[in-house]
mmCIF file of C-alpha atoms in Angstrom:
data_model
loop_
_atom_site.group_PDB
_atom_site.id
_atom_site.type_symbol
_atom_site.label_atom_id
_atom_site.label_comp_id
_atom_site.label_asym_id
_atom_site.label_seq_id
_atom_site.Cartn_x
_atom_site.Cartn_y
_atom_site.Cartn_z
ATOM 1 C CA MET Y 1 -9.024 -12.943 -1.200
ATOM 2 C CA LEU Y 2 -8.755 -13.912 2.452
ATOM 3 C CA ARG Y 3 -7.804 -17.692 1.847
ATOM 4 C CA HIS Y 4 -4.508 -16.218 -0.480
ATOM 5 C CA VAL Y 5 -3.527 -14.597 2.835
ATOM 6 C CA THR Y 6 -4.075 -17.349 5.243
ATOM 7 C CA ASN Y 7 -2.687 -19.916 2.901
ATOM 8 C CA ARG Y 8 0.757 -17.885 2.744
ATOM 9 C CA ILE Y 9 0.834 -18.066 6.188
ATOM 10 C CA LEU Y 10 1.708 -21.461 6.631
ATOM 11 C CA GLY Y 11 3.707 -23.972 9.268
ATOM 12 C CA GLN Y 12 4.581 -21.367 11.866
ATOM 13 C CA GLY Y 13 4.762 -22.440 15.327
ATOM 14 C CA LEU Y 14 1.882 -24.942 16.374
ATOM 15 C CA ARG Y 15 -0.537 -24.601 13.770
ATOM 16 C CA LEU Y 16 -1.648 -27.402 11.682
ATOM 17 C CA PRO Y 17 -1.159 -27.144 7.887
ATOM 18 C CA ALA Y 18 -3.769 -25.097 6.367
ATOM 19 C CA THR Y 19 -5.152 -27.763 3.912
ATOM 20 C CA PRO Y 20 -8.515 -29.256 4.188
ATOM 21 C CA ALA Y 21 -8.716 -32.602 5.937
ATOM 22 C CA ALA Y 22 -7.134 -35.257 4.875
ATOM 23 C CA VAL Y 23 -9.249 -38.225 3.611
ATOM 24 C CA GLY Y 24 -8.681 -41.721 3.773
ATOM 25 C CA GLY Y 25 -5.949 -43.293 2.010
ATOM 26 C CA SER Y 26 -2.827 -40.754 2.850
ATOM 27 C CA GLY Y 27 -2.171 -42.678 6.515
ATOM 28 C CA LEU Y 28 -2.170 -38.619 7.799
ATOM 29 C CA PRO Y 29 -4.468 -38.413 11.149
ATOM 30 C CA ARG Y 30 -7.434 -36.823 11.153
ATOM 31 C CA MET Y 31 -6.529 -32.798 11.268
ATOM 32 C CA TYR Y 32 -9.604 -30.699 10.790
ATOM 33 C CA HIS Y 33 -13.167 -31.382 11.725
ATOM 34 C CA GLU Y 34 -15.450 -31.499 8.709
ATOM 35 C CA ARG Y 35 -17.424 -28.399 10.372
ATOM 36 C CA VAL Y 36 -14.040 -26.469 10.361
ATOM 37 C CA VAL Y 37 -13.182 -27.430 6.654
ATOM 38 C CA ASP Y 38 -16.490 -26.378 6.045
ATOM 39 C CA HIS Y 39 -16.457 -23.096 7.441
ATOM 40 C CA TYR Y 40 -12.758 -22.684 5.618
ATOM 41 C CA ASN Y 41 -14.255 -23.414 2.255
ATOM 42 C CA HIS Y 42 -17.441 -21.700 2.917
ATOM 43 C CA PRO Y 43 -16.649 -19.037 5.575
ATOM 44 C CA ARG Y 44 -19.893 -17.156 6.693
ATOM 45 C CA ASN Y 45 -19.825 -13.236 6.317
ATOM 46 C CA VAL Y 46 -16.766 -12.265 5.288
ATOM 47 C CA GLY Y 47 -16.205 -8.870 4.562
ATOM 48 C CA SER Y 48 -15.912 -5.308 6.257
ATOM 49 C CA PHE Y 49 -18.429 -2.867 7.408
ATOM 50 C CA ASP Y 50 -17.464 0.691 8.050
ATOM 51 C CA LYS Y 51 -16.000 1.269 11.133
ATOM 52 C CA ASN Y 52 -17.093 4.809 11.710
ATOM 53 C CA ASP Y 53 -20.876 4.236 11.021
ATOM 54 C CA GLU Y 54 -22.482 4.951 13.861
ATOM 55 C CA ASP Y 55 -24.337 1.494 14.215
ATOM 56 C CA VAL Y 56 -21.355 -0.672 13.948
ATOM 57 C CA GLY Y 57 -18.987 -2.578 16.551
ATOM 58 C CA THR Y 58 -15.913 -3.645 15.770
ATOM 59 C CA GLY Y 59 -13.555 -6.112 17.423
ATOM 60 C CA LEU Y 60 -10.057 -6.258 16.786
ATOM 61 C CA VAL Y 61 -8.146 -9.320 18.863
ATOM 62 C CA GLY Y 62 -5.180 -11.160 18.268
ATOM 63 C CA ALA Y 63 -1.635 -9.894 16.884
ATOM 64 C CA PRO Y 64 0.183 -10.672 13.743
ATOM 65 C CA ALA Y 65 3.348 -11.934 15.494
ATOM 66 C CA CYS Y 66 1.134 -14.596 17.312
ATOM 67 C CA GLY Y 67 -0.079 -15.826 13.774
ATOM 68 C CA ASP Y 68 -3.675 -14.673 14.666
ATOM 69 C CA VAL Y 69 -5.644 -11.973 13.974
ATOM 70 C CA MET Y 70 -9.573 -11.213 13.927
ATOM 71 C CA LYS Y 71 -11.737 -8.822 13.286
ATOM 72 C CA LEU Y 72 -15.350 -9.244 13.780
ATOM 73 C CA GLN Y 73 -17.868 -6.548 13.395
ATOM 74 C CA ILE Y 74 -21.611 -5.796 14.489
ATOM 75 C CA LYS Y 75 -24.112 -3.592 13.298
ATOM 76 C CA VAL Y 76 -26.784 -3.145 15.544
ATOM 77 C CA ASP Y 77 -30.404 -2.057 15.624
ATOM 78 C CA ASP Y 78 -30.047 1.062 17.720
ATOM 79 C CA GLU Y 79 -33.668 1.007 19.474
ATOM 80 C CA THR Y 80 -33.668 -2.992 20.096
ATOM 81 C CA GLY Y 81 -30.063 -3.578 20.658
ATOM 82 C CA LYS Y 82 -30.543 -6.274 18.696
ATOM 83 C CA ILE Y 83 -27.514 -7.768 16.234
ATOM 84 C CA VAL Y 84 -28.964 -7.369 12.853
ATOM 85 C CA ASP Y 85 -25.849 -8.263 10.896
ATOM 86 C CA ALA Y 86 -22.111 -9.395 11.295
ATOM 87 C CA CYS Y 87 -18.930 -9.778 9.404
ATOM 88 C CA PHE Y 88 -15.757 -11.078 10.154
ATOM 89 C CA LYS Y 89 -11.970 -11.149 8.730
ATOM 90 C CA THR Y 90 -9.295 -13.438 10.333
ATOM 91 C CA PHE Y 91 -5.618 -13.925 9.476
ATOM 92 C CA GLY Y 92 -4.646 -17.239 10.778
ATOM 93 C CA CYS Y 93 -5.208 -21.133 11.065
ATOM 94 C CA GLY Y 94 -8.314 -22.914 9.561
ATOM 95 C CA SER Y 95 -9.715 -23.206 13.319
ATOM 96 C CA ALA Y 96 -9.166 -19.318 13.757
ATOM 97 C CA ILE Y 97 -11.330 -18.747 10.658
ATOM 98 C CA ALA Y 98 -13.843 -21.466 11.403
ATOM 99 C CA SER Y 99 -14.113 -20.195 14.935
ATOM 100 C CA SER Y 100 -14.466 -16.490 14.245
ATOM 101 C CA SER Y 101 -16.934 -17.472 11.001
ATOM 102 C CA LEU Y 102 -18.927 -19.257 13.162
ATOM 103 C CA ALA Y 103 -19.095 -16.559 15.740
ATOM 104 C CA THR Y 104 -20.290 -14.115 13.089
ATOM 105 C CA GLU Y 105 -23.336 -16.915 12.977
ATOM 106 C CA TRP Y 106 -23.943 -17.094 16.197
ATOM 107 C CA VAL Y 107 -24.210 -13.265 16.964
ATOM 108 C CA LYS Y 108 -26.457 -12.891 14.308
ATOM 109 C CA GLY Y 109 -30.395 -11.968 15.367
ATOM 110 C CA LYS Y 110 -28.998 -12.073 19.088
ATOM 111 C CA LYS Y 111 -29.085 -9.017 21.627
ATOM 112 C CA MET Y 112 -25.800 -7.761 22.598
ATOM 113 C CA GLU Y 113 -26.374 -8.888 26.631
ATOM 114 C CA GLU Y 114 -27.027 -12.579 25.197
ATOM 115 C CA VAL Y 115 -23.665 -12.553 22.714
ATOM 116 C CA LEU Y 116 -21.624 -11.570 25.662
ATOM 117 C CA THR Y 117 -22.728 -14.987 27.113
ATOM 118 C CA ILE Y 118 -21.334 -16.943 24.461
ATOM 119 C CA LYS Y 119 -18.423 -19.314 25.678
ATOM 120 C CA ASN Y 120 -15.083 -20.236 23.669
ATOM 121 C CA THR Y 121 -15.706 -23.673 25.197
ATOM 122 C CA GLU Y 122 -19.385 -23.587 23.061
ATOM 123 C CA ILE Y 123 -17.503 -22.827 20.005
ATOM 124 C CA ALA Y 124 -14.764 -25.619 20.463
ATOM 125 C CA LYS Y 125 -17.280 -28.026 20.847
ATOM 126 C CA HIS Y 126 -18.755 -27.343 17.952
ATOM 127 C CA LEU Y 127 -15.829 -27.291 16.096
ATOM 128 C CA SER Y 128 -14.485 -30.618 18.059
ATOM 129 C CA LEU Y 129 -11.314 -28.545 18.093
ATOM 130 C CA PRO Y 130 -8.105 -30.462 19.283
ATOM 131 C CA PRO Y 131 -6.408 -29.246 22.744
ATOM 132 C CA VAL Y 132 -3.680 -27.082 20.660
ATOM 133 C CA LYS Y 133 -6.832 -24.982 19.031
ATOM 134 C CA LEU Y 134 -8.682 -24.240 22.014
ATOM 135 C CA HIS Y 135 -6.603 -20.684 21.996
ATOM 136 C CA CYS Y 136 -8.497 -19.956 18.611
ATOM 137 C CA SER Y 137 -12.043 -20.322 20.222
ATOM 138 C CA MET Y 138 -10.912 -17.872 23.190
ATOM 139 C CA LEU Y 139 -10.181 -15.185 20.632
ATOM 140 C CA ALA Y 140 -13.462 -15.752 18.784
ATOM 141 C CA GLU Y 141 -14.956 -14.987 22.387
ATOM 142 C CA ASP Y 142 -12.656 -11.962 22.614
ATOM 143 C CA ALA Y 143 -13.446 -10.872 19.319
ATOM 144 C CA ILE Y 144 -17.461 -11.062 20.077
ATOM 145 C CA LYS Y 145 -16.708 -9.319 23.259
ATOM 146 C CA ALA Y 146 -14.230 -6.672 21.972
ATOM 147 C CA ALA Y 147 -16.946 -5.861 19.034
ATOM 148 C CA VAL Y 148 -19.704 -4.993 21.919
ATOM 149 C CA LYS Y 149 -17.312 -3.124 24.067
ATOM 150 C CA ASP Y 150 -16.357 -1.310 20.924
ATOM 151 C CA TYR Y 151 -20.474 -0.224 19.825
ATOM 152 C CA GLU Y 152 -21.047 0.531 23.467
ATOM 153 C CA ASP Y 153 -18.124 2.778 24.187
ATOM 154 C CA LYS Y 154 -19.450 4.656 20.630
ATOM 155 C CA HIS Y 155 -22.817 5.371 22.606
ATOM 156 C CA SER Y 156 -21.603 5.976 25.770
ATOM 157 C CA LYS Y 157 -20.212 9.357 24.717
ATOM 158 C CA MET G 1 -0.511 -4.151 10.338
ATOM 159 C CA ASP G 2 3.025 -3.899 11.676
ATOM 160 C CA HIS G 3 5.096 -7.012 12.739
ATOM 161 C CA LEU G 4 7.103 -7.501 15.894
ATOM 162 C CA GLY G 5 9.331 -4.239 15.969
ATOM 163 C CA THR G 6 10.185 -1.322 17.996
ATOM 164 C CA ARG G 7 7.026 0.509 17.913
ATOM 165 C CA LYS G 8 4.011 0.184 20.733
ATOM 166 C CA GLN G 9 1.084 0.222 18.888
ATOM 167 C CA GLU G 10 -2.406 0.709 20.471
ATOM 168 C CA THR G 11 -5.605 0.157 18.992
ATOM 169 C CA LYS G 12 -9.009 1.577 20.223
ATOM 170 C CA SER G 13 -11.035 -1.661 20.534
ATOM 171 C CA SER G 14 -9.456 -4.332 22.474
ATOM 172 C CA GLY G 15 -5.959 -3.702 23.600
ATOM 173 C CA LEU G 16 -5.106 -6.812 22.712
ATOM 174 C CA LEU G 17 -3.053 -5.919 19.432
ATOM 175 C CA ALA G 18 0.165 -4.222 20.697
ATOM 176 C CA VAL G 19 3.803 -4.582 19.557
ATOM 177 C CA TYR G 20 6.368 -4.910 22.413
ATOM 178 C CA SER G 21 9.337 -2.988 22.397
ATOM 179 C CA GLU G 22 12.576 -4.488 24.015
ATOM 180 C CA GLU G 23 13.072 -1.006 25.473
ATOM 181 C CA ASP G 24 10.297 -0.884 27.170
ATOM 182 C CA SER G 25 11.202 -1.587 30.975
ATOM 183 C CA SER G 26 7.717 -2.940 31.656
ATOM 184 C CA VAL G 27 7.974 -5.962 29.419
ATOM 185 C CA LEU G 28 9.999 -8.825 29.696
ATOM 186 C CA PRO G 29 13.312 -8.807 27.783
ATOM 187 C CA GLU G 30 13.190 -11.936 25.578
ATOM 188 C CA GLU G 31 16.148 -13.381 26.805
ATOM 189 C CA LYS G 32 14.867 -13.502 30.016
ATOM 190 C CA TYR G 33 11.561 -14.630 28.994
ATOM 191 C CA HIS G 34 13.275 -17.580 27.398
ATOM 192 C CA ARG G 35 15.113 -18.593 30.195
ATOM 193 C CA LEU G 36 12.292 -18.467 32.706
ATOM 194 C CA ALA G 37 9.586 -20.105 30.255
ATOM 195 C CA ASN G 38 12.171 -23.098 29.466
ATOM 196 C CA SER G 39 13.108 -23.528 32.837
ATOM 197 C CA THR G 40 9.529 -23.725 34.028
ATOM 198 C CA ILE G 41 8.365 -26.135 31.020
ATOM 199 C CA HIS G 42 11.399 -28.046 31.428
ATOM 200 C CA ASP G 43 10.966 -28.727 35.106
ATOM 201 C CA LEU G 44 7.030 -29.630 34.219
ATOM 202 C CA LEU G 45 8.513 -32.203 31.518
ATOM 203 C CA GLU G 46 10.389 -34.087 34.465
ATOM 204 C CA LYS G 47 8.147 -33.831 37.189
ATOM 205 C CA LEU G 48 5.157 -34.908 34.779
ATOM 206 C CA GLU G 49 7.644 -37.865 33.945
ATOM 207 C CA GLU G 50 8.008 -38.920 37.086
ATOM 208 C CA TYR G 51 4.098 -38.571 37.912
ATOM 209 C CA GLY G 52 3.577 -40.911 35.062
ATOM 210 C CA ASP G 53 5.153 -43.526 36.665
ATOM 211 C CA SER G 54 3.633 -43.464 39.678
ATOM 212 C CA VAL G 55 -0.241 -43.300 38.536
ATOM 213 C CA GLU G 56 -2.043 -45.936 36.875
ATOM 214 C CA ILE G 57 -3.195 -44.037 33.726
ATOM 215 C CA ASP G 58 -4.056 -45.794 30.733
ATOM 216 C CA GLY G 59 -2.481 -44.122 27.963
ATOM 217 C CA PHE G 60 -0.476 -41.824 30.010
ATOM 218 C CA ASP G 61 2.188 -40.137 27.874
ATOM 219 C CA VAL G 62 4.560 -36.831 27.962
ATOM 220 C CA ASP G 63 5.750 -35.598 24.922
ATOM 221 C CA TYR G 64 7.977 -32.754 24.315
ATOM 222 C CA GLY G 65 8.947 -31.628 20.915
ATOM 223 C CA ASN G 66 9.180 -28.096 18.929
ATOM 224 C CA GLU G 67 9.292 -26.332 22.609
ATOM 225 C CA VAL G 68 5.898 -27.993 22.654
ATOM 226 C CA LEU G 69 4.696 -30.325 26.062
ATOM 227 C CA THR G 70 1.709 -32.496 25.313
ATOM 228 C CA LEU G 71 0.666 -34.471 28.113
ATOM 229 C CA LYS G 72 -1.673 -37.088 27.093
ATOM 230 C CA LEU G 73 -3.878 -38.605 29.767
ATOM 231 C CA GLY G 74 -5.668 -41.038 27.927
ATOM 232 C CA SER G 75 -9.427 -40.694 28.387
ATOM 233 C CA LEU G 76 -9.448 -38.028 30.727
ATOM 234 C CA GLY G 77 -7.833 -35.537 28.008
ATOM 235 C CA THR G 78 -4.615 -33.820 26.755
ATOM 236 C CA TYR G 79 -2.862 -31.050 27.783
ATOM 237 C CA VAL G 80 -0.426 -28.915 25.588
ATOM 238 C CA ILE G 81 1.413 -26.379 27.199
ATOM 239 C CA ASN G 82 3.775 -24.152 25.081
ATOM 240 C CA LYS G 83 5.823 -20.819 24.614
ATOM 241 C CA GLN G 84 4.262 -17.806 22.946
ATOM 242 C CA THR G 85 7.216 -15.765 22.524
ATOM 243 C CA PRO G 86 5.774 -12.620 20.728
ATOM 244 C CA ASN G 87 3.640 -12.177 23.796
ATOM 245 C CA ARG G 88 5.919 -13.532 26.113
ATOM 246 C CA GLN G 89 3.589 -16.094 27.477
ATOM 247 C CA ILE G 90 3.258 -19.499 28.108
ATOM 248 C CA TRP G 91 -0.182 -20.891 26.762
ATOM 249 C CA MET G 92 -2.224 -23.847 28.037
ATOM 250 C CA SER G 93 -4.921 -25.719 27.094
ATOM 251 C CA SER G 94 -6.487 -28.003 29.707
ATOM 252 C CA PRO G 95 -8.929 -30.682 29.188
ATOM 253 C CA VAL G 96 -10.586 -28.881 32.693
ATOM 254 C CA SER G 97 -10.574 -25.447 32.500
ATOM 255 C CA GLY G 98 -10.059 -24.904 28.473
ATOM 256 C CA PRO G 99 -7.640 -22.313 26.869
ATOM 257 C CA ALA G 100 -5.165 -19.910 29.321
ATOM 258 C CA ARG G 101 -2.299 -17.809 28.776
ATOM 259 C CA PHE G 102 -0.214 -17.168 31.387
ATOM 260 C CA ASP G 103 2.368 -14.053 32.097
ATOM 261 C CA TRP G 104 5.492 -13.824 34.134
ATOM 262 C CA ASP G 105 4.228 -11.844 37.422
ATOM 263 C CA GLN G 106 7.813 -10.462 38.596
ATOM 264 C CA THR G 107 6.381 -10.122 42.113
ATOM 265 C CA ALA G 108 4.870 -13.379 42.410
ATOM 266 C CA GLN G 109 7.587 -15.555 40.750
ATOM 267 C CA ALA G 110 5.202 -17.078 39.102
ATOM 268 C CA TRP G 111 2.998 -17.584 35.580
ATOM 269 C CA ILE G 112 -0.301 -16.021 36.157
ATOM 270 C CA TYR G 113 -3.680 -15.787 33.846
ATOM 271 C CA ARG G 114 -4.426 -12.290 34.440
ATOM 272 C CA ARG G 115 -8.258 -13.235 34.067
ATOM 273 C CA THR G 116 -8.536 -15.874 36.731
ATOM 274 C CA LYS G 117 -5.270 -14.901 38.967
ATOM 275 C CA GLY G 118 -4.604 -18.336 38.344
ATOM 276 C CA ASP G 119 -0.866 -19.567 38.713
ATOM 277 C CA LEU G 120 0.464 -22.141 36.177
ATOM 278 C CA VAL G 121 1.858 -24.255 38.414
ATOM 279 C CA LYS G 122 -0.819 -24.556 40.996
ATOM 280 C CA VAL G 123 -3.434 -24.858 38.802
ATOM 281 C CA LEU G 124 -1.805 -27.888 36.964
ATOM 282 C CA GLU G 125 -1.331 -29.489 40.325
ATOM 283 C CA THR G 126 -4.854 -29.087 41.730
ATOM 284 C CA GLU G 127 -6.407 -29.883 38.045
ATOM 285 C CA LEU G 128 -4.096 -33.252 38.053
ATOM 286 C CA GLU G 129 -4.800 -34.594 41.460
ATOM 287 C CA GLN G 130 -8.642 -33.734 40.345
ATOM 288 C CA LEU G 131 -8.401 -35.902 37.247
ATOM 289 C CA CYS G 132 -5.848 -38.596 38.308
ATOM 290 C CA GLY G 133 -6.591 -39.145 41.719
ATOM 291 C CA LYS G 134 -3.227 -38.851 42.893
ATOM 292 C CA SER G 135 -1.737 -35.561 44.052
ATOM 293 C CA ILE G 136 1.198 -34.330 42.565
ATOM 294 C CA ASN G 137 3.691 -31.397 43.389
ATOM 295 C CA LEU G 138 4.955 -29.373 40.766
ATOM 296 C CA SER G 139 6.463 -26.435 42.188
ATOM 297 C CA SER G 140 10.415 -25.951 42.391
ATOM 298 C CA THR G 141 12.050 -26.786 45.872
#
C-alpha cells in the first residue's frame, strides 16, 4: 500500500527513479546502496499508532509539494521514558523511506533523551546516501525530534 | 494532505508542514524567489568555474543542469546546490557540513540557514578555502 503511493510519485525534481538498484549489465551507474534497497523492499515498522493515545508521540515533517513527507510515531513507557515501539509512514523517494525506516529501528528500546542525539550524518553514513539525498536523512532526524516533542507537549499539560 | 495551494495549513507537531499562500506578505512571492535564487546560483556557477581554473583539484567539475548545480571536488567530495521552490529555499548538500536549507532574508539580503544563521555564500567560501586550500570570493560586487 505504501509502495503504491511512492511508486506513483516518480521523477519529480531531483529524485532518482524509485526502482531498486540497477545491477550489473544495464550500464547504469549504481543508484541505491543495498541497505537502502533492503529498507525499501523490507521496510521496518510500517504502520500507525493512534495519535490520540497518551503514550504516543507523532512527528510529521516535510511537505507534499517538496515530494517528501514522513510520519514517525513512538510509543513511550511513561515510567522509564523508554521508547517501546515505533512506526512510520513515508511518502517520498527510496532514500527517504530508508531513512525513516532506519530511524524507527534506531529509536526502539532507547530513552527519549538518547534518540534526540541521533544525527542525520549517522543515518546518511549507514545508508551510504549520495550528496543529493542527505536532505532525506535530515528529515528523518527532524521526524524523530518532532515525535519526541509531541509526546513531551502532551505530557506537559 | 493538500498540495501547494492558497490556504495556510498548520500542524500540531512540527510546524514544518505548511502550505504557502501567494497573498501572504511574509512569504517571498514566487516570481521574486526565482529571480533571486536563479541569480545567486548562476553567479555561483560562474565564480566556481573560474575557481576551478585556478586550483589544482583532481576531478574538479562544475555542472549545471535541470536547475541543479553540482560541484565535484574529486576525492574531497561533492556539493549539490538546488532550488526548492515550494519552500522558497535554496538547498545545499555539503561534504563538510551536510544538508542545509537556506531562506532569503530580506534584511540581510542573503540566503540564511535558520538553524545555524549561516549565510550560503559565506559558508561556501569558508568551506572551499578549507577544502581546497585556496580562498575564493563568491560575494557579488
